[in-house]
PDB file of C-alpha atoms and ligand atoms in Angstrom:
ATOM      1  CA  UNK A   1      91.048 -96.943 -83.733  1.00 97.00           C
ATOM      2  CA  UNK A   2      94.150 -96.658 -81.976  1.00 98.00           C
ATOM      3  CA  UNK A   3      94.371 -99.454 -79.221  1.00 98.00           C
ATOM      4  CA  UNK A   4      96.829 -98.816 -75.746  1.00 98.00           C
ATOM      5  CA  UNK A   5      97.675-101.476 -72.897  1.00 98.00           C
ATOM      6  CA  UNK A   6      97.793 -99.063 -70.372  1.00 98.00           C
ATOM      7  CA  UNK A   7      97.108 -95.079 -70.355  1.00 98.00           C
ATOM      8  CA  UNK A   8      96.231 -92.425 -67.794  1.00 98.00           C
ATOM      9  CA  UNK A   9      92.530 -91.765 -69.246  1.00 97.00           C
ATOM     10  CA  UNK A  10      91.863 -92.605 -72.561  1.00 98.00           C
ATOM     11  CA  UNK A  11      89.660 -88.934 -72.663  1.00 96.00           C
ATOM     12  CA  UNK A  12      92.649 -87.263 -71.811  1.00 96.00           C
ATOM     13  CA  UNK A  13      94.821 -89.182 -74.613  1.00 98.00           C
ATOM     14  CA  UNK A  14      91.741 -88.485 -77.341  1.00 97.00           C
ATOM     15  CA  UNK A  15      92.291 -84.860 -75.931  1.00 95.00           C
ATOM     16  CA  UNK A  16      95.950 -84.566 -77.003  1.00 96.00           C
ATOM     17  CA  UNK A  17      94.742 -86.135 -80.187  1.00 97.00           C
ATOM     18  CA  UNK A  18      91.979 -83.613 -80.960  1.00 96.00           C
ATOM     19  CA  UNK A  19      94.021 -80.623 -80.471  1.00 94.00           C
ATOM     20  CA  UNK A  20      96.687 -82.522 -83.085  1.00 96.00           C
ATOM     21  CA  UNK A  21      94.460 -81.951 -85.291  1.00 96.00           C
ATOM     22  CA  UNK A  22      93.083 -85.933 -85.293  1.00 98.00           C
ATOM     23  CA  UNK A  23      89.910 -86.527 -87.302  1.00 98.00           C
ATOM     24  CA  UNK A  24      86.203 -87.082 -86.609  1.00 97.00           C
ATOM     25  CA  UNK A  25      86.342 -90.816 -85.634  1.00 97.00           C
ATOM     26  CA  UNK A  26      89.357 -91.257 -84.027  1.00 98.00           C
ATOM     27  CA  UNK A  27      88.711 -93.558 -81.221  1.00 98.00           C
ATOM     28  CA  UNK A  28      91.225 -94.604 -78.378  1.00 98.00           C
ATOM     29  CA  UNK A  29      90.838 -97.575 -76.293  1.00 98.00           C
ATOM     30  CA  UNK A  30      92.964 -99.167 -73.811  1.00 98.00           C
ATOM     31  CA  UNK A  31      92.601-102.071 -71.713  1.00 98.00           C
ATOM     32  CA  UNK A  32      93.649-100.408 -68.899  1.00 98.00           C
ATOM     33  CA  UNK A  33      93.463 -96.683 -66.924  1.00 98.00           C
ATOM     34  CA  UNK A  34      95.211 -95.219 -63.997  1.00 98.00           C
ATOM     35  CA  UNK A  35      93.641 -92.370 -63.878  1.00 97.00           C
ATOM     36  CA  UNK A  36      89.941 -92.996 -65.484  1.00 97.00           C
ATOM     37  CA  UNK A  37      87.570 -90.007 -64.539  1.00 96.00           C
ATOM     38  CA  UNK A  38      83.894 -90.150 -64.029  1.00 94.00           C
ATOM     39  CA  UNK A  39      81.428 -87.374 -63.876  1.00 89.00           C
ATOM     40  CA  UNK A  40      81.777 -84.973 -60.992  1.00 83.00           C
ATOM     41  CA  UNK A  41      85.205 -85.337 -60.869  1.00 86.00           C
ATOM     42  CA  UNK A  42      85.025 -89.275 -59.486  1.00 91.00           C
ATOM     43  CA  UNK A  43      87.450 -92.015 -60.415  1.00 95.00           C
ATOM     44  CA  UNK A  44      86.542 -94.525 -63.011  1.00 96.00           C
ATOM     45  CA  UNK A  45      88.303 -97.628 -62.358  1.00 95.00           C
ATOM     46  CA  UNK A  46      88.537-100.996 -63.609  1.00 96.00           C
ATOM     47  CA  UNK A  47      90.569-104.182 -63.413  1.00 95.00           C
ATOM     48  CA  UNK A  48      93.213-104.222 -66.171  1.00 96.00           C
ATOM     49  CA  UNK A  49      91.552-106.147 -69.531  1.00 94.00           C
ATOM     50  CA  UNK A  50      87.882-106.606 -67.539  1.00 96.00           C
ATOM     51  CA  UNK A  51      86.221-103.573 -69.281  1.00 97.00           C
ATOM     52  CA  UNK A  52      86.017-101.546 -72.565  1.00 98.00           C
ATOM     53  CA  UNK A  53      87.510 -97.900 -71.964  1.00 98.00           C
ATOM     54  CA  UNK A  54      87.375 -96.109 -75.147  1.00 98.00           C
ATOM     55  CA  UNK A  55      86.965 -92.346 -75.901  1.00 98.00           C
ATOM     56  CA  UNK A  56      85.307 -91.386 -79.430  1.00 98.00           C
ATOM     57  CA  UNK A  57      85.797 -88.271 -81.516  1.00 98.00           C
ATOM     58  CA  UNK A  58      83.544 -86.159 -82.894  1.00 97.00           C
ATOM     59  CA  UNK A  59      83.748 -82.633 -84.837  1.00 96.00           C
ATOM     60  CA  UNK A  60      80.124 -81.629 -85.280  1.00 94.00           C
ATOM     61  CA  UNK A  61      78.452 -78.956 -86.983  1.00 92.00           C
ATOM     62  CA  UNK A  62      76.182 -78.741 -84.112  1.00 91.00           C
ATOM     63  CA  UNK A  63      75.471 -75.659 -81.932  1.00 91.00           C
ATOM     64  CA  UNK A  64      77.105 -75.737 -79.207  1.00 88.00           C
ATOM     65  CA  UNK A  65      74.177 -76.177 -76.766  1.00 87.00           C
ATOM     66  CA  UNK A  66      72.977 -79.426 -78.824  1.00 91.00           C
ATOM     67  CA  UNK A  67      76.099 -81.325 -78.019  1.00 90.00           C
ATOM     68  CA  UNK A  68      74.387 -83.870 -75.577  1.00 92.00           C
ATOM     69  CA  UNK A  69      72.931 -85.151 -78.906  1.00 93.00           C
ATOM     70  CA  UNK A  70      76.510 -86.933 -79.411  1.00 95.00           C
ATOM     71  CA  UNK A  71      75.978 -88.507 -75.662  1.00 94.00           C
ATOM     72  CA  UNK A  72      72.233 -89.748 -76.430  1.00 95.00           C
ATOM     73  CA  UNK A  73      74.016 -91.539 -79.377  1.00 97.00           C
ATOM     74  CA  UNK A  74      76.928 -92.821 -77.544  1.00 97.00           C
ATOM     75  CA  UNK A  75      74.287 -94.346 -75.131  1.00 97.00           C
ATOM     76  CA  UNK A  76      72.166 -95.636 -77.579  1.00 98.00           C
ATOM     77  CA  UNK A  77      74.674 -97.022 -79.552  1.00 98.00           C
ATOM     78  CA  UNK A  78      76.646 -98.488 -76.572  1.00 98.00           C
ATOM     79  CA  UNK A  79      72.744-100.074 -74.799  1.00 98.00           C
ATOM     80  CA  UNK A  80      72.068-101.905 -78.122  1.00 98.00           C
ATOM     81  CA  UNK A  81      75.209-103.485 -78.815  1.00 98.00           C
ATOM     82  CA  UNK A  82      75.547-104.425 -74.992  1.00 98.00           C
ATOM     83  CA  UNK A  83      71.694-105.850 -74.931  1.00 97.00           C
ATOM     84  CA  UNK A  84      72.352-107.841 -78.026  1.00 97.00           C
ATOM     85  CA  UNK A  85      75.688-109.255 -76.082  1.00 96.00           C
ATOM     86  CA  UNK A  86      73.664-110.217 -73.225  1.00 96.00           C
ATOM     87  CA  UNK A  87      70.425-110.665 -74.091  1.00 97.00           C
ATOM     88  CA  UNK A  88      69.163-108.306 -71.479  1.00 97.00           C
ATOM     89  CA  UNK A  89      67.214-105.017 -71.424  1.00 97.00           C
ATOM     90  CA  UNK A  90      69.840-102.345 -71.109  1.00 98.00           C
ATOM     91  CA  UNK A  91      67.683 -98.771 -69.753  1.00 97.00           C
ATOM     92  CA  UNK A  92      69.235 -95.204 -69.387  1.00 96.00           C
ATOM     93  CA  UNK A  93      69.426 -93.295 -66.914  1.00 94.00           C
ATOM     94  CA  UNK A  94      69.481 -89.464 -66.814  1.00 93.00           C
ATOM     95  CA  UNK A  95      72.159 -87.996 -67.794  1.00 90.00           C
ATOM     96  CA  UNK A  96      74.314 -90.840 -68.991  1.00 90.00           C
ATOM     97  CA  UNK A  97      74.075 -93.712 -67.270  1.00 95.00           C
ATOM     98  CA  UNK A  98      73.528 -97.166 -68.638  1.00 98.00           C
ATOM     99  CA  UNK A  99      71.937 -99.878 -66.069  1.00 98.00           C
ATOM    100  CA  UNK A 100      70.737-103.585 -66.428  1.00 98.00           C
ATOM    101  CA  UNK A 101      68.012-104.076 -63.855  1.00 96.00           C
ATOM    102  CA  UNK A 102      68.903-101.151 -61.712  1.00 95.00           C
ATOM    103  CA  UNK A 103      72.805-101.642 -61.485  1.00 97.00           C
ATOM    104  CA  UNK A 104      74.992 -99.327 -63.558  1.00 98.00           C
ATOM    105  CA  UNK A 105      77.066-101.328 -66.631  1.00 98.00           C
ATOM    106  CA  UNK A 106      78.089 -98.254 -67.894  1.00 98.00           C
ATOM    107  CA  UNK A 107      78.894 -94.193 -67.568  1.00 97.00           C
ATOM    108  CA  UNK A 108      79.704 -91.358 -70.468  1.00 96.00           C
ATOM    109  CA  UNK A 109      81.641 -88.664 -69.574  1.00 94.00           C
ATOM    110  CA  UNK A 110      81.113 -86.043 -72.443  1.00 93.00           C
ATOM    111  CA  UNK A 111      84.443 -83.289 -72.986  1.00 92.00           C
ATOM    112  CA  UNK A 112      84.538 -80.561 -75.890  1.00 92.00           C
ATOM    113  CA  UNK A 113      86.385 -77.410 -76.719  1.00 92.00           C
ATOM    114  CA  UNK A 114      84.158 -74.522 -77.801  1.00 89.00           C
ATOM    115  CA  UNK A 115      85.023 -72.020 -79.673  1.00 87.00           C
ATOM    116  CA  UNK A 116      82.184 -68.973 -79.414  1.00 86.00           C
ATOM    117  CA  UNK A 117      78.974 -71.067 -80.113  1.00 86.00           C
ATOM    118  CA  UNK A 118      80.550 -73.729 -82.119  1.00 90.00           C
ATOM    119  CA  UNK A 119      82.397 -76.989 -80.608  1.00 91.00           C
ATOM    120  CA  UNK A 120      85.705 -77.569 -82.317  1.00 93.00           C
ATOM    121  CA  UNK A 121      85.696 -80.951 -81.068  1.00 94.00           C
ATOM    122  CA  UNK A 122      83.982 -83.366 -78.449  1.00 94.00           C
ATOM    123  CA  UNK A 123      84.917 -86.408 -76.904  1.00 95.00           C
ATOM    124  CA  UNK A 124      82.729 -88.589 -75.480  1.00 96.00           C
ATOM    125  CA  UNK A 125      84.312 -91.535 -73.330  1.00 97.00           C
ATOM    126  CA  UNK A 126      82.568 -94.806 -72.641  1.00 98.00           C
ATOM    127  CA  UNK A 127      83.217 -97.400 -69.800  1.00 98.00           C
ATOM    128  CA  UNK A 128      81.082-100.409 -69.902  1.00 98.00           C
ATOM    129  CA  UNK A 129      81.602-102.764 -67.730  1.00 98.00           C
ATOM    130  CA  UNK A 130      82.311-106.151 -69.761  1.00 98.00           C
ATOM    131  CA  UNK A 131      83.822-108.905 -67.507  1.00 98.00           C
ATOM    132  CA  UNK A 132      84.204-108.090 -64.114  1.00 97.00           C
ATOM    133  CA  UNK A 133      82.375-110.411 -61.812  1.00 96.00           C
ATOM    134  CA  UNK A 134      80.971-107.670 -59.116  1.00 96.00           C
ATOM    135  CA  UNK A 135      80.701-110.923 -56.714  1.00 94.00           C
ATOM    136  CA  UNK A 136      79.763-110.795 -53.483  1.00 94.00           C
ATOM    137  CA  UNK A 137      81.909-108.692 -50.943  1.00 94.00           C
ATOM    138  CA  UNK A 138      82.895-106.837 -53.881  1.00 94.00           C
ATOM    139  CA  UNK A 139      82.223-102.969 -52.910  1.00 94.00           C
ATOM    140  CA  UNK A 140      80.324-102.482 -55.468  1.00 95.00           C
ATOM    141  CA  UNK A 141      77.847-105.807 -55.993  1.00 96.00           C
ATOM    142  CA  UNK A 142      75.262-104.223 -55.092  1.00 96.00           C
ATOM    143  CA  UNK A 143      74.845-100.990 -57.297  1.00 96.00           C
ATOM    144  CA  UNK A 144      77.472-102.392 -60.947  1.00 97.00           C
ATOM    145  CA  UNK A 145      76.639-104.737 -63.187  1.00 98.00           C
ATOM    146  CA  UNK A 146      78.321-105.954 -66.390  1.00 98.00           C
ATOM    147  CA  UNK A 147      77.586-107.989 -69.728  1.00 98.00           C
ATOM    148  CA  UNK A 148      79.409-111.182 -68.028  1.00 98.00           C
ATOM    149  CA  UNK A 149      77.315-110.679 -64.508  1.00 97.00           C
ATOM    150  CA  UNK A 150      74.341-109.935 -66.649  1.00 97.00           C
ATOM    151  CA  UNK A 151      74.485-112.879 -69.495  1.00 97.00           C
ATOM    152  CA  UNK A 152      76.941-115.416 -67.352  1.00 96.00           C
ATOM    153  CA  UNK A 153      78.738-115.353 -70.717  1.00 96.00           C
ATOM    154  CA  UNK A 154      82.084-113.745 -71.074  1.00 97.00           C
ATOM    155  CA  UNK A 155      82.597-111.738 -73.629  1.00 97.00           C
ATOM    156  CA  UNK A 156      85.387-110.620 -76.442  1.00 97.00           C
ATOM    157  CA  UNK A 157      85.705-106.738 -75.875  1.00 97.00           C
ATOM    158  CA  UNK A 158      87.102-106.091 -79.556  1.00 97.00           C
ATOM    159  CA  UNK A 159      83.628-107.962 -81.104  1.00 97.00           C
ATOM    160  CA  UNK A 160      81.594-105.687 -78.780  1.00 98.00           C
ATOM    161  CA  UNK A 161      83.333-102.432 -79.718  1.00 98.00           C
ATOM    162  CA  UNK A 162      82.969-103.033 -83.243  1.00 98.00           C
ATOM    163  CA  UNK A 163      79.419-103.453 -82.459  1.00 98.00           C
ATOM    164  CA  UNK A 164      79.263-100.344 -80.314  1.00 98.00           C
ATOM    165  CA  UNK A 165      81.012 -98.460 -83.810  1.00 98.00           C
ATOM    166  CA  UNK A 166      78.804 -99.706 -86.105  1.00 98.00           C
ATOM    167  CA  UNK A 167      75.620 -98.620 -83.582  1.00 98.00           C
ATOM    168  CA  UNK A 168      77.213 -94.744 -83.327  1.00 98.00           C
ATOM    169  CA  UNK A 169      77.852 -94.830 -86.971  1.00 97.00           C
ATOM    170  CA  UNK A 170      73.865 -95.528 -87.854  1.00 98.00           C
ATOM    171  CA  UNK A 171      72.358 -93.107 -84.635  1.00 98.00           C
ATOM    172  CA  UNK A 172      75.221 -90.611 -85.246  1.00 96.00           C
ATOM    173  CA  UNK A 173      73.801 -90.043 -89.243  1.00 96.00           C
ATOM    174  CA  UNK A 174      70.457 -89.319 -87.268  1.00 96.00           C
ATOM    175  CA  UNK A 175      71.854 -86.493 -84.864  1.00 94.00           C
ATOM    176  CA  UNK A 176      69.380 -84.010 -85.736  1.00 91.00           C
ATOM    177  CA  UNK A 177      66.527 -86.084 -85.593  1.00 94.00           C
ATOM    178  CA  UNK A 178      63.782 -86.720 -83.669  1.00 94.00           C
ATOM    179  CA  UNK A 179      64.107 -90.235 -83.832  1.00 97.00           C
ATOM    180  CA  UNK A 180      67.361 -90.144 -81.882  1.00 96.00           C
ATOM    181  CA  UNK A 181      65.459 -88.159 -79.013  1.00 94.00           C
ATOM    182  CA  UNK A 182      62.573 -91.007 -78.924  1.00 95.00           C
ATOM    183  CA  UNK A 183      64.280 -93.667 -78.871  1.00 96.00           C
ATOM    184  CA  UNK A 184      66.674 -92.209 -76.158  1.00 95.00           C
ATOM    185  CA  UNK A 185      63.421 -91.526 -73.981  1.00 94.00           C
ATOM    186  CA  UNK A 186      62.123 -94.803 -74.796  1.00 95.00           C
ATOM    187  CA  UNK A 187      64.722 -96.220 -72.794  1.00 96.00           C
ATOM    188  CA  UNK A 188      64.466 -93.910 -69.807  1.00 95.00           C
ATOM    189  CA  UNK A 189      64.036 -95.293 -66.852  1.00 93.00           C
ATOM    190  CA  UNK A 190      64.150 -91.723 -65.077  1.00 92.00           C
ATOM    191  CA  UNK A 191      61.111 -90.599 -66.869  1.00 95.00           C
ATOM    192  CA  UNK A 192      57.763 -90.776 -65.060  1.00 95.00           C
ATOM    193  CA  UNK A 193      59.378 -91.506 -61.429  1.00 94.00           C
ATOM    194  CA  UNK A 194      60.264 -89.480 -58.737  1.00 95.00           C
ATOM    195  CA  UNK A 195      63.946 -88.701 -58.144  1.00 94.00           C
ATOM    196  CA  UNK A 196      65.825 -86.459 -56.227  1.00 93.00           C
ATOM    197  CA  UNK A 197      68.635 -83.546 -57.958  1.00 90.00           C
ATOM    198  CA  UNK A 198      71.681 -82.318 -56.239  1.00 85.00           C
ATOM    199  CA  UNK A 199      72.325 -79.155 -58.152  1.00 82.00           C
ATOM    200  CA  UNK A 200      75.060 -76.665 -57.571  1.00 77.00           C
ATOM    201  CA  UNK A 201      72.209 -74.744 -56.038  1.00 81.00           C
ATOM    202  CA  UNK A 202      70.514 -77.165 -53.870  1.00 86.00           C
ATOM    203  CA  UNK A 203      68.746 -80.525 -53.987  1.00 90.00           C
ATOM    204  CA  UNK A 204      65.169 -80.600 -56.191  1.00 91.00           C
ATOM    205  CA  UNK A 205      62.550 -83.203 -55.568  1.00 94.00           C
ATOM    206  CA  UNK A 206      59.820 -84.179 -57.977  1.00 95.00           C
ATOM    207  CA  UNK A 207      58.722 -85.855 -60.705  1.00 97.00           C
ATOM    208  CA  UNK A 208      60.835 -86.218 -63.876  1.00 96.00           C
ATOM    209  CA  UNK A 209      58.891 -85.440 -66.677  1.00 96.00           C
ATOM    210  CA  UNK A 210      60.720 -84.840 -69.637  1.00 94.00           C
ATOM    211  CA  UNK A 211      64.524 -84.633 -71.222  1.00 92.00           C
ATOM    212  CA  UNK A 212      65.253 -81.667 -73.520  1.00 92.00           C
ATOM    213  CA  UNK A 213      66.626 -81.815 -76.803  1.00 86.00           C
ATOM    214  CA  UNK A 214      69.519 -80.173 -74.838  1.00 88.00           C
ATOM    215  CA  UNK A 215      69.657 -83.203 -72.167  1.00 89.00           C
ATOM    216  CA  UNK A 216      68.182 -80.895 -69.577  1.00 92.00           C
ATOM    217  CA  UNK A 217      65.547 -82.976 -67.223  1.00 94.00           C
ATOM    218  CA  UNK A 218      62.549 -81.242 -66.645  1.00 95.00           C
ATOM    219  CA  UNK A 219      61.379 -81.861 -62.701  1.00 95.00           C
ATOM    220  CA  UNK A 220      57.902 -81.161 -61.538  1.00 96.00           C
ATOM    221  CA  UNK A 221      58.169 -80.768 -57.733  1.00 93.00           C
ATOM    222  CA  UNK A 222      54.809 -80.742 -55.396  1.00 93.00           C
ATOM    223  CA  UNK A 223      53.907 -77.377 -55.769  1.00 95.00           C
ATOM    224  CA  UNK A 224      53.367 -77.845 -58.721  1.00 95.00           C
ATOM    225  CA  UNK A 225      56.803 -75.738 -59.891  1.00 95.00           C
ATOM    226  CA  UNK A 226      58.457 -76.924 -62.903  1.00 96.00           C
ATOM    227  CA  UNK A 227      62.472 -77.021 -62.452  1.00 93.00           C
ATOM    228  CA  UNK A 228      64.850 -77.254 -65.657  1.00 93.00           C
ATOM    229  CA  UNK A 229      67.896 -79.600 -64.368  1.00 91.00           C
ATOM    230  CA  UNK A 230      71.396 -79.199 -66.801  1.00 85.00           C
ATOM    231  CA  UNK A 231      73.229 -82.389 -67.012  1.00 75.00           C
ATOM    232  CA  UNK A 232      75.977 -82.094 -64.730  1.00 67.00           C
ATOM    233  CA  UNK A 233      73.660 -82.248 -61.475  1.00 56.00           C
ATOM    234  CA  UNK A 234      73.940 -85.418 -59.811  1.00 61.00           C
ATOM    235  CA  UNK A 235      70.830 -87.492 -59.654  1.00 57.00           C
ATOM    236  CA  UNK A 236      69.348 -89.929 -56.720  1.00 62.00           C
ATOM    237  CA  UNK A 237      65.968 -91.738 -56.293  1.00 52.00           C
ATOM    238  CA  UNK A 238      64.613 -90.147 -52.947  1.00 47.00           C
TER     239      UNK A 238
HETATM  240  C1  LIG B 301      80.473 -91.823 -65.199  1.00 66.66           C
HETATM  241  O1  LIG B 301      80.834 -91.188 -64.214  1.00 66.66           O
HETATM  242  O2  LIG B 301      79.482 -92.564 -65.163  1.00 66.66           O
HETATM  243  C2  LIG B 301      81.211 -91.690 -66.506  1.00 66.66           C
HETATM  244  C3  LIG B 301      82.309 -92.702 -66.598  1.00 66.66           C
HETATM  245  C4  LIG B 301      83.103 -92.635 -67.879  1.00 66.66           C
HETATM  246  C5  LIG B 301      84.299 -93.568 -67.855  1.00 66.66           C
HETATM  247  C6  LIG B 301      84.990 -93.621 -69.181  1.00 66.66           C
HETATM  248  S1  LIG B 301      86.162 -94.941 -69.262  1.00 66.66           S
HETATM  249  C7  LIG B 301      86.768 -94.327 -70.783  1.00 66.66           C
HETATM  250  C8  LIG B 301      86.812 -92.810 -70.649  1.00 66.66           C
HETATM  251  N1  LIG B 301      88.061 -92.387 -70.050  1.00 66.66           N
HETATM  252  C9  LIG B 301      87.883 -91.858 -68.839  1.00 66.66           C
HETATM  253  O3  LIG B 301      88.796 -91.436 -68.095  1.00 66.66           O
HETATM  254  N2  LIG B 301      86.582 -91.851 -68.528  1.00 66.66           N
HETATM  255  C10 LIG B 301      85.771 -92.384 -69.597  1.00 66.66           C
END
């Protein structure tokens, strides 16, 4: 574990890492980003020391299309040390969202370099939100959460991502399992309800109905049609 004040994006330091030639299990965490990225190219951003930030390394033997496999244990890993922290049900969300009674404590933002069908390396970086207060007036009270908001305890970051390790380093041993895929969908609250897709070639409504081994969401709409939905579309409740 290498551990920063302050860095750009910890994703982009693992990065720099990787292509050093770092091993499997390098992690980087800081307690502060100024230039955090979230999924669809949005900011992540937290207050300095109120959050863990950490990107994790990985160098599969994985096809390259199973990848998401790495993400399903970085959530799982990352829900069950944060529910034991606060005592509270943490659900997913498709793709890679973690919430606490519908706000979002935490996002994944998956990176890799493939070469043909192989990855060479991933990345996978977590934000959870730890200790911010999300009071209200804050911007985003009404749709973040975090363990401190959740618990009204405030908690030591280093305990909870030794906990988060020592989740990933049970779930990551079960990669090719199906074990990892049930209990991912056991704690998917997208499954079963009716949501709304923005994909780079339009919006799908319908039903979710299942997740892929390859983190695809299956959508039945009212026709009837089923739609296969890649994890980079953006997903809303209609
Ligand atoms: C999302 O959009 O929900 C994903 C957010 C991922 C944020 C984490 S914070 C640590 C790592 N470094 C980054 O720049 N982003 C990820």
């Amino acid at each position: 574990v290498r551990a920063f004040e302050s860095v750009g994006s910890t994703n982009d330091v693992l990065r720099q890492m990787a292509g050093d030639g770092a091993p499997a299990g390098t992690v980087v965490v800081a307690d502060e980003q100024t230039a955090g990225r979230g999924r669809m190219g949005r900011q992540w951003q937290a207050p300095p020391g109120s959050s863990l930030l950490f990107s994790v390394l990985f160098r599969p033997d994985l096809p390259a299309g199973d990848v998401y496999r790495l993400v399903m244990a970085c959530g799982l890993a990352t829900a069950e040390a944060a529910e034991a922290a606060a005592g509270r049900h943490v659900d997913v969300k498709w793709p890679n969202d973690l919430q606490i009674g519908g706000k979002k404590l935490a996002g994944i933002l998956p990176e890799s370099a493939i070469v043909g069908e192989r990855p060479l390396w991933v990345s996978a970086g977590v934000g959870l939100n730890v200790n911010q207060a999300f009071a209200a007036g804050d911007p985003l009270h009404e749709t973040a959460t975090s363990l401190r908001r959740a618990s009204g305890r405030t908690l030591d970051r280093a305990v909870l991502l030794a906990q988060v390790l020592a989740r990933l380093n049970v779930w990551t041993q079960q990669i090719g399992r199906e074990v990892l895929l049930d209990a991912w969908r056991g704690r998917c609250l997208t499954l079963g309800q009716r949501v709304r897709v923005e994909t780079p070639g339009g919006a799908v409504e319908g039903v979710a109905e299942d997740i892929t081994p390859q983190g695809a969401l299956w959508l039945r709409d009212e026709a009837g049609q089923r739609h296969r939905i890649a994890g980079e579309a953006s997903l809303r409740l209609p």
